[in-house]
């Protein structure tokens, strides 16, 4: 059995694992590389993958860095099944259509410059046609059910508690050397993440591929983060503030809506208008709402107990740009959630331009802000920023909540791994920068005495 890494090796994007058993070739995840410069060049079907010769593709969850290269498979000749949880299939449709739209937009902008410079024009990686073609290939699977995915290869998804529909994948393959078992953690959620259940325990395998995004640290506990969240909302309501939340459309947005529901239903604050200013967030929230059976016990109990949550009267969708513009006159208290999560584009920029210079505005960051983004400059305390070429003074109150991450921290990753250590597996750390995976590797070696590998792009693990 051989597994070759075609992404997320020493970095956090581009997840892709090629599994070869001698009888079958299976791809696990096929995510987009994100970031600047070199990332773009890596977004292709690697030569060694031979898409035409694949038997199946398995997907852990619907984030772009796990599904974003899938539309490249069809033009490369792949027509086989793509197995994923039903919700992952639905959310992947949203994510991939958005990705095609963003690419079309970015390429058009670059091409205007290239045309003026007399340079050859660029093509987007894929468009809507490729997205639609690849969505046809999805086959839904349920948690806990073994599926024969390729000749001699069975797979089972267990809940990874990272987003709705997310799973870790167990794979059992018949090879010339006997049965081989391998576990792909996918992205593992922290215990106590809102809406989704805590991660389930997969059955042990001889090799475990484990994510290491936060392998170097523990994030703040959900309880501490919620206390901060509550304090910010209470003070905003008291001051009739307008709260701006730059948020990612899938996962984080629904988490924040849920925490607001908790406050409203417990009577901590009176319900106020919550504007969902993102077509993608509106759709994703709709998909979440159609699958309450996948929520954790707390979320289901809240739904049963609270009329407000069932009717969602306080949540006001703003699908069109005109809806968004009208929010400039919306009085406080209110909360506006808009993308992008790091303020690198999207409707949040308009709200920031309109609100940052006013002391009565509150900006609440609920996700990681990458170096160089407008979000990062605000979090770092910039007194002036440029938005759409205009200099804006920052007088708004800026809050950063770091504890809403959908990734397990170091302790939780070690706890997730512990039941799998009985059979003394080899552990392969992926989906983490060196600063995340090196400290995690040391912990795993020290605590469990296991062999830990940290492969690079294109390396193969064989057993
Ligand atoms: Zn993820």
Coordinates of C-alpha atoms and ligand atoms in Angstrom, one line a residue, residues 61-66 162-163 186-187 406-407 431, ligand 1:
X61 CA -15.4 17.9 4.1
X62 CA -16.4 20.8 1.9
X63 CA -13.8 23.5 2.7
X64 CA -12.1 24.8 -0.4
X65 CA -8.7 23.6 0.7
X66 CA -10.1 20.0 0.5
X162 CA -15.2 20.3 12.2
X163 CA -18.2 21.5 10.1
X186 CA -9.4 15.2 7.8
X187 CA -9.7 18.4 9.7
X406 CA -13.0 24.9 14.0
X407 CA -9.7 23.1 14.5
X431 CA -2.1 20.0 7.0
Ligands
LIG1 ZN1 -11.5 22.5 7.0

